[in-house]
Amino acid sequence: MSVKPRVTLALAALLATSSAFAFNLGDAAKAVSGATGADTSRVASTPQTSGLLGALTGQLGVSDEQALGGTGALLGLAKNKLSTADYSQLAKTVPGLDKLTGSNALGGLGGQLGDLGGGASSGLLGNVSSMGDVSKAFGALGMDQEMTGKFSSVLLDYLGKQGLNSNLLGTLGSLWGTGA
């Protein structure tokens, strides 16, 4: 068996075992192009989600697209790693938060991230299952690894102010590497 069929077989096996509900960077890729222009209202459809994205752009000086994509990557990791009950509690704390995760709102980043990943089926387009994957998403959005920690801190602060319980905040802090 030559190398090319082995790689193809390995990739097929990897794709077959990935979660059907997992957030992927293809979804994130769709968000930036959906967030460019005047269509951010579709994503930030509640005062809470608008406030979160506003906190990120205001405190960190990032663009709307970077705020949306970075948030989507971190929340995608949370969605993939938290228990269903914990993620449900997180989503209830900030109404509309689910629209910042997965295919609901991450519908337009494709134009910007797709080219970096070599198209919709390769490169960056995989499940966000680790902080390494989050870092890749941030890099594709033009942000460095240091920015992931800053995003995490702003997100945790915002979620705490919205009433998320301290145990879940601690779990998210550990997941995102902030130790909060």
PDB file of C-alpha atoms in Angstrom:
ATOM      1  CA  MET A   1       0.000   0.000   0.000  1.00  0.00           C
ATOM      2  CA  SER A   2       1.524   3.310  -1.028  1.00  0.00           C
ATOM      3  CA  VAL A   3       1.619   6.384   1.179  1.00  0.00           C
ATOM      4  CA  LYS A   4      -1.229   8.250  -0.566  1.00  0.00           C
ATOM      5  CA  PRO A   5      -3.851   5.494  -0.023  1.00  0.00           C
ATOM      6  CA  ARG A   6      -2.716   5.171   3.617  1.00  0.00           C
ATOM      7  CA  VAL A   7      -3.170   8.878   4.206  1.00  0.00           C
ATOM      8  CA  THR A   8      -6.553   8.805   2.478  1.00  0.00           C
ATOM      9  CA  LEU A   9      -7.623   5.819   4.569  1.00  0.00           C
ATOM     10  CA  ALA A  10      -6.421   7.477   7.775  1.00  0.00           C
ATOM     11  CA  LEU A  11      -8.273  10.698   6.947  1.00  0.00           C
ATOM     12  CA  ALA A  12     -11.440   8.770   6.099  1.00  0.00           C
ATOM     13  CA  ALA A  13     -11.243   6.920   9.417  1.00  0.00           C
ATOM     14  CA  LEU A  14     -10.688  10.168  11.289  1.00  0.00           C
ATOM     15  CA  LEU A  15     -13.654  11.823   9.608  1.00  0.00           C
ATOM     16  CA  ALA A  16     -15.867   8.816  10.269  1.00  0.00           C
ATOM     17  CA  THR A  17     -15.137   8.941  13.995  1.00  0.00           C
ATOM     18  CA  SER A  18     -15.662  12.669  14.488  1.00  0.00           C
ATOM     19  CA  SER A  19     -18.764  13.903  16.262  1.00  0.00           C
ATOM     20  CA  ALA A  20     -21.710  14.805  14.066  1.00  0.00           C
ATOM     21  CA  PHE A  21     -22.547  17.721  16.345  1.00  0.00           C
ATOM     22  CA  ALA A  22     -19.035  19.030  16.747  1.00  0.00           C
ATOM     23  CA  PHE A  23     -18.264  22.634  15.973  1.00  0.00           C
ATOM     24  CA  ASN A  24     -15.774  22.830  13.149  1.00  0.00           C
ATOM     25  CA  LEU A  25     -13.777  25.578  11.585  1.00  0.00           C
ATOM     26  CA  GLY A  26     -15.863  25.231   8.453  1.00  0.00           C
ATOM     27  CA  ASP A  27     -18.752  26.589  10.513  1.00  0.00           C
ATOM     28  CA  ALA A  28     -16.466  29.290  11.872  1.00  0.00           C
ATOM     29  CA  ALA A  29     -15.363  30.051   8.348  1.00  0.00           C
ATOM     30  CA  LYS A  30     -18.945  30.776   7.414  1.00  0.00           C
ATOM     31  CA  ALA A  31     -19.324  33.273  10.262  1.00  0.00           C
ATOM     32  CA  VAL A  32     -16.799  35.858   9.203  1.00  0.00           C
ATOM     33  CA  SER A  33     -18.328  36.408   5.812  1.00  0.00           C
ATOM     34  CA  GLY A  34     -21.758  36.443   7.439  1.00  0.00           C
ATOM     35  CA  ALA A  35     -20.455  38.893  10.000  1.00  0.00           C
ATOM     36  CA  THR A  36     -18.857  41.225   7.506  1.00  0.00           C
ATOM     37  CA  GLY A  37     -20.923  44.127   6.432  1.00  0.00           C
ATOM     38  CA  ALA A  38     -24.213  44.801   8.148  1.00  0.00           C
ATOM     39  CA  ASP A  39     -25.276  41.248   8.884  1.00  0.00           C
ATOM     40  CA  THR A  40     -23.947  40.991  12.448  1.00  0.00           C
ATOM     41  CA  SER A  41     -27.452  41.636  13.776  1.00  0.00           C
ATOM     42  CA  ARG A  42     -28.370  38.134  12.649  1.00  0.00           C
ATOM     43  CA  VAL A  43     -25.714  36.739  14.983  1.00  0.00           C
ATOM     44  CA  ALA A  44     -25.871  39.164  17.885  1.00  0.00           C
ATOM     45  CA  SER A  45     -29.624  38.870  18.162  1.00  0.00           C
ATOM     46  CA  THR A  46     -29.936  39.481  21.894  1.00  0.00           C
ATOM     47  CA  PRO A  47     -28.658  42.293  24.098  1.00  0.00           C
ATOM     48  CA  GLN A  48     -26.486  39.729  25.905  1.00  0.00           C
ATOM     49  CA  THR A  49     -24.721  38.442  22.785  1.00  0.00           C
ATOM     50  CA  SER A  50     -24.371  41.988  21.453  1.00  0.00           C
ATOM     51  CA  GLY A  51     -22.876  42.944  24.811  1.00  0.00           C
ATOM     52  CA  LEU A  52     -20.420  40.063  24.699  1.00  0.00           C
ATOM     53  CA  LEU A  53     -19.206  40.882  21.195  1.00  0.00           C
ATOM     54  CA  GLY A  54     -19.081  44.566  22.131  1.00  0.00           C
ATOM     55  CA  ALA A  55     -16.962  43.778  25.197  1.00  0.00           C
ATOM     56  CA  LEU A  56     -14.489  41.866  23.050  1.00  0.00           C
ATOM     57  CA  THR A  57     -14.198  44.532  20.364  1.00  0.00           C
ATOM     58  CA  GLY A  58     -14.042  47.344  22.921  1.00  0.00           C
ATOM     59  CA  GLN A  59     -11.613  45.797  25.404  1.00  0.00           C
ATOM     60  CA  LEU A  60      -9.355  43.964  22.967  1.00  0.00           C
ATOM     61  CA  GLY A  61      -9.560  46.183  19.895  1.00  0.00           C
ATOM     62  CA  VAL A  62     -10.470  43.305  17.589  1.00  0.00           C
ATOM     63  CA  SER A  63     -12.775  43.472  14.588  1.00  0.00           C
ATOM     64  CA  ASP A  64     -16.342  42.177  14.658  1.00  0.00           C
ATOM     65  CA  GLU A  65     -15.216  39.205  12.571  1.00  0.00           C
ATOM     66  CA  GLN A  66     -12.380  38.386  14.969  1.00  0.00           C
ATOM     67  CA  ALA A  67     -14.706  38.723  17.963  1.00  0.00           C
ATOM     68  CA  LEU A  68     -17.255  36.412  16.370  1.00  0.00           C
ATOM     69  CA  GLY A  69     -14.759  33.846  15.095  1.00  0.00           C
ATOM     70  CA  GLY A  70     -12.710  33.758  18.300  1.00  0.00           C
ATOM     71  CA  THR A  71     -15.827  33.449  20.433  1.00  0.00           C
ATOM     72  CA  GLY A  72     -17.151  30.737  18.130  1.00  0.00           C
ATOM     73  CA  ALA A  73     -13.919  28.751  18.436  1.00  0.00           C
ATOM     74  CA  LEU A  74     -13.826  28.962  22.249  1.00  0.00           C
ATOM     75  CA  LEU A  75     -17.533  28.207  22.611  1.00  0.00           C
ATOM     76  CA  GLY A  76     -17.200  25.393  20.084  1.00  0.00           C
ATOM     77  CA  LEU A  77     -14.516  23.839  22.272  1.00  0.00           C
ATOM     78  CA  ALA A  78     -16.785  24.280  25.300  1.00  0.00           C
ATOM     79  CA  LYS A  79     -19.711  22.706  23.468  1.00  0.00           C
ATOM     80  CA  ASN A  80     -17.567  19.721  22.487  1.00  0.00           C
ATOM     81  CA  LYS A  81     -16.008  19.228  25.931  1.00  0.00           C
ATOM     82  CA  LEU A  82     -18.687  20.178  28.484  1.00  0.00           C
ATOM     83  CA  SER A  83     -21.440  17.824  29.536  1.00  0.00           C
ATOM     84  CA  THR A  84     -24.809  18.455  27.922  1.00  0.00           C
ATOM     85  CA  ALA A  85     -26.144  19.788  31.236  1.00  0.00           C
ATOM     86  CA  ASP A  86     -23.227  22.197  31.700  1.00  0.00           C
ATOM     87  CA  TYR A  87     -23.440  23.498  28.144  1.00  0.00           C
ATOM     88  CA  SER A  88     -27.199  23.916  28.519  1.00  0.00           C
ATOM     89  CA  GLN A  89     -26.626  25.973  31.675  1.00  0.00           C
ATOM     90  CA  LEU A  90     -24.063  28.088  29.829  1.00  0.00           C
ATOM     91  CA  ALA A  91     -26.476  28.685  26.941  1.00  0.00           C
ATOM     92  CA  LYS A  92     -29.288  29.649  29.344  1.00  0.00           C
ATOM     93  CA  THR A  93     -27.079  32.148  31.170  1.00  0.00           C
ATOM     94  CA  VAL A  94     -26.568  34.201  28.018  1.00  0.00           C
ATOM     95  CA  PRO A  95     -29.655  34.051  25.794  1.00  0.00           C
ATOM     96  CA  GLY A  96     -28.605  33.739  22.174  1.00  0.00           C
ATOM     97  CA  LEU A  97     -25.190  32.275  23.030  1.00  0.00           C
ATOM     98  CA  ASP A  98     -26.009  29.183  20.998  1.00  0.00           C
ATOM     99  CA  LYS A  99     -26.170  31.473  17.947  1.00  0.00           C
ATOM    100  CA  LEU A 100     -22.472  32.242  18.403  1.00  0.00           C
ATOM    101  CA  THR A 101     -21.585  28.550  18.201  1.00  0.00           C
ATOM    102  CA  GLY A 102     -21.730  26.067  15.361  1.00  0.00           C
ATOM    103  CA  SER A 103     -23.657  26.413  12.146  1.00  0.00           C
ATOM    104  CA  ASN A 104     -26.364  28.703  13.561  1.00  0.00           C
ATOM    105  CA  ALA A 105     -24.282  31.827  13.227  1.00  0.00           C
ATOM    106  CA  LEU A 106     -20.917  30.705  12.081  1.00  0.00           C
ATOM    107  CA  GLY A 107     -22.313  30.667   8.629  1.00  0.00           C
ATOM    108  CA  GLY A 108     -20.043  33.054   6.820  1.00  0.00           C
ATOM    109  CA  LEU A 109     -16.372  32.781   7.791  1.00  0.00           C
ATOM    110  CA  GLY A 110     -15.851  30.527   4.757  1.00  0.00           C
ATOM    111  CA  GLY A 111     -14.522  33.180   2.444  1.00  0.00           C
ATOM    112  CA  GLN A 112     -11.774  34.240   4.816  1.00  0.00           C
ATOM    113  CA  LEU A 113     -10.782  30.952   6.441  1.00  0.00           C
ATOM    114  CA  GLY A 114     -11.476  28.698   3.486  1.00  0.00           C
ATOM    115  CA  ASP A 115      -8.559  30.069   1.465  1.00  0.00           C
ATOM    116  CA  LEU A 116      -6.187  29.596   4.379  1.00  0.00           C
ATOM    117  CA  GLY A 117      -7.209  25.989   4.776  1.00  0.00           C
ATOM    118  CA  GLY A 118      -7.073  25.143   1.107  1.00  0.00           C
ATOM    119  CA  GLY A 119     -10.825  24.961   0.766  1.00  0.00           C
ATOM    120  CA  ALA A 120     -13.702  23.709   2.824  1.00  0.00           C
ATOM    121  CA  SER A 121     -12.419  20.178   3.188  1.00  0.00           C
ATOM    122  CA  SER A 122      -8.837  20.565   4.303  1.00  0.00           C
ATOM    123  CA  GLY A 123      -6.340  22.525   6.348  1.00  0.00           C
ATOM    124  CA  LEU A 124      -8.010  24.374   9.186  1.00  0.00           C
ATOM    125  CA  LEU A 125     -11.314  22.637   8.785  1.00  0.00           C
ATOM    126  CA  GLY A 126     -11.548  20.153  11.586  1.00  0.00           C
ATOM    127  CA  ASN A 127     -13.349  19.780  14.862  1.00  0.00           C
ATOM    128  CA  VAL A 128     -12.321  22.183  17.594  1.00  0.00           C
ATOM    129  CA  SER A 129     -11.349  19.630  20.193  1.00  0.00           C
ATOM    130  CA  SER A 130      -8.343  21.274  21.844  1.00  0.00           C
ATOM    131  CA  MET A 131      -6.796  24.646  22.550  1.00  0.00           C
ATOM    132  CA  GLY A 132      -4.413  23.882  19.692  1.00  0.00           C
ATOM    133  CA  ASP A 133      -7.410  23.909  17.358  1.00  0.00           C
ATOM    134  CA  VAL A 134      -8.587  27.172  18.922  1.00  0.00           C
ATOM    135  CA  SER A 135      -5.119  28.669  18.358  1.00  0.00           C
ATOM    136  CA  LYS A 136      -5.271  27.653  14.695  1.00  0.00           C
ATOM    137  CA  ALA A 137      -8.634  29.393  14.344  1.00  0.00           C
ATOM    138  CA  PHE A 138      -7.262  32.521  16.004  1.00  0.00           C
ATOM    139  CA  GLY A 139      -4.261  32.447  13.682  1.00  0.00           C
ATOM    140  CA  ALA A 140      -6.539  32.176  10.668  1.00  0.00           C
ATOM    141  CA  LEU A 141      -8.369  35.247  11.945  1.00  0.00           C
ATOM    142  CA  GLY A 142      -5.103  37.192  12.190  1.00  0.00           C
ATOM    143  CA  MET A 143      -4.698  36.893  15.962  1.00  0.00           C
ATOM    144  CA  ASP A 144      -1.771  35.412  17.856  1.00  0.00           C
ATOM    145  CA  GLN A 145      -1.828  32.746  20.559  1.00  0.00           C
ATOM    146  CA  GLU A 146      -1.626  35.382  23.297  1.00  0.00           C
ATOM    147  CA  MET A 147      -5.019  36.670  22.176  1.00  0.00           C
ATOM    148  CA  THR A 148      -6.702  33.363  23.096  1.00  0.00           C
ATOM    149  CA  GLY A 149      -5.936  34.026  26.763  1.00  0.00           C
ATOM    150  CA  LYS A 150      -7.224  37.580  26.498  1.00  0.00           C
ATOM    151  CA  PHE A 151     -10.426  36.386  24.809  1.00  0.00           C
ATOM    152  CA  SER A 152     -10.887  33.712  27.465  1.00  0.00           C
ATOM    153  CA  SER A 153     -10.502  36.252  30.266  1.00  0.00           C
ATOM    154  CA  VAL A 154     -13.032  38.657  28.722  1.00  0.00           C
ATOM    155  CA  LEU A 155     -15.466  35.791  28.055  1.00  0.00           C
ATOM    156  CA  LEU A 156     -15.174  34.460  31.611  1.00  0.00           C
ATOM    157  CA  ASP A 157     -15.601  37.933  33.096  1.00  0.00           C
ATOM    158  CA  TYR A 158     -18.662  38.565  30.937  1.00  0.00           C
ATOM    159  CA  LEU A 159     -20.189  35.165  31.736  1.00  0.00           C
ATOM    160  CA  GLY A 160     -19.612  35.748  35.452  1.00  0.00           C
ATOM    161  CA  LYS A 161     -21.371  39.118  35.268  1.00  0.00           C
ATOM    162  CA  GLN A 162     -24.291  37.383  33.529  1.00  0.00           C
ATOM    163  CA  GLY A 163     -24.654  35.045  36.521  1.00  0.00           C
ATOM    164  CA  LEU A 164     -22.901  31.852  35.404  1.00  0.00           C
ATOM    165  CA  ASN A 165     -22.105  29.793  38.501  1.00  0.00           C
ATOM    166  CA  SER A 166     -18.538  29.755  39.780  1.00  0.00           C
ATOM    167  CA  ASN A 167     -18.086  25.999  39.317  1.00  0.00           C
ATOM    168  CA  LEU A 168     -18.857  26.209  35.613  1.00  0.00           C
ATOM    169  CA  LEU A 169     -16.698  29.336  35.288  1.00  0.00           C
ATOM    170  CA  GLY A 170     -13.846  27.339  36.825  1.00  0.00           C
ATOM    171  CA  THR A 171     -14.439  24.466  34.427  1.00  0.00           C
ATOM    172  CA  LEU A 172     -14.382  26.842  31.460  1.00  0.00           C
ATOM    173  CA  GLY A 173     -11.254  28.544  32.794  1.00  0.00           C
ATOM    174  CA  SER A 174      -9.490  25.196  33.000  1.00  0.00           C
ATOM    175  CA  LEU A 175     -10.716  24.178  29.559  1.00  0.00           C
ATOM    176  CA  TRP A 176      -9.568  27.456  28.017  1.00  0.00           C
ATOM    177  CA  GLY A 177      -6.262  27.457  29.908  1.00  0.00           C
ATOM    178  CA  THR A 178      -6.842  30.533  32.038  1.00  0.00           C
ATOM    179  CA  GLY A 179      -7.129  28.693  35.349  1.00  0.00           C
ATOM    180  CA  ALA A 180      -9.983  30.971  36.425  1.00  0.00           C
TER     181      ALA A 180
END
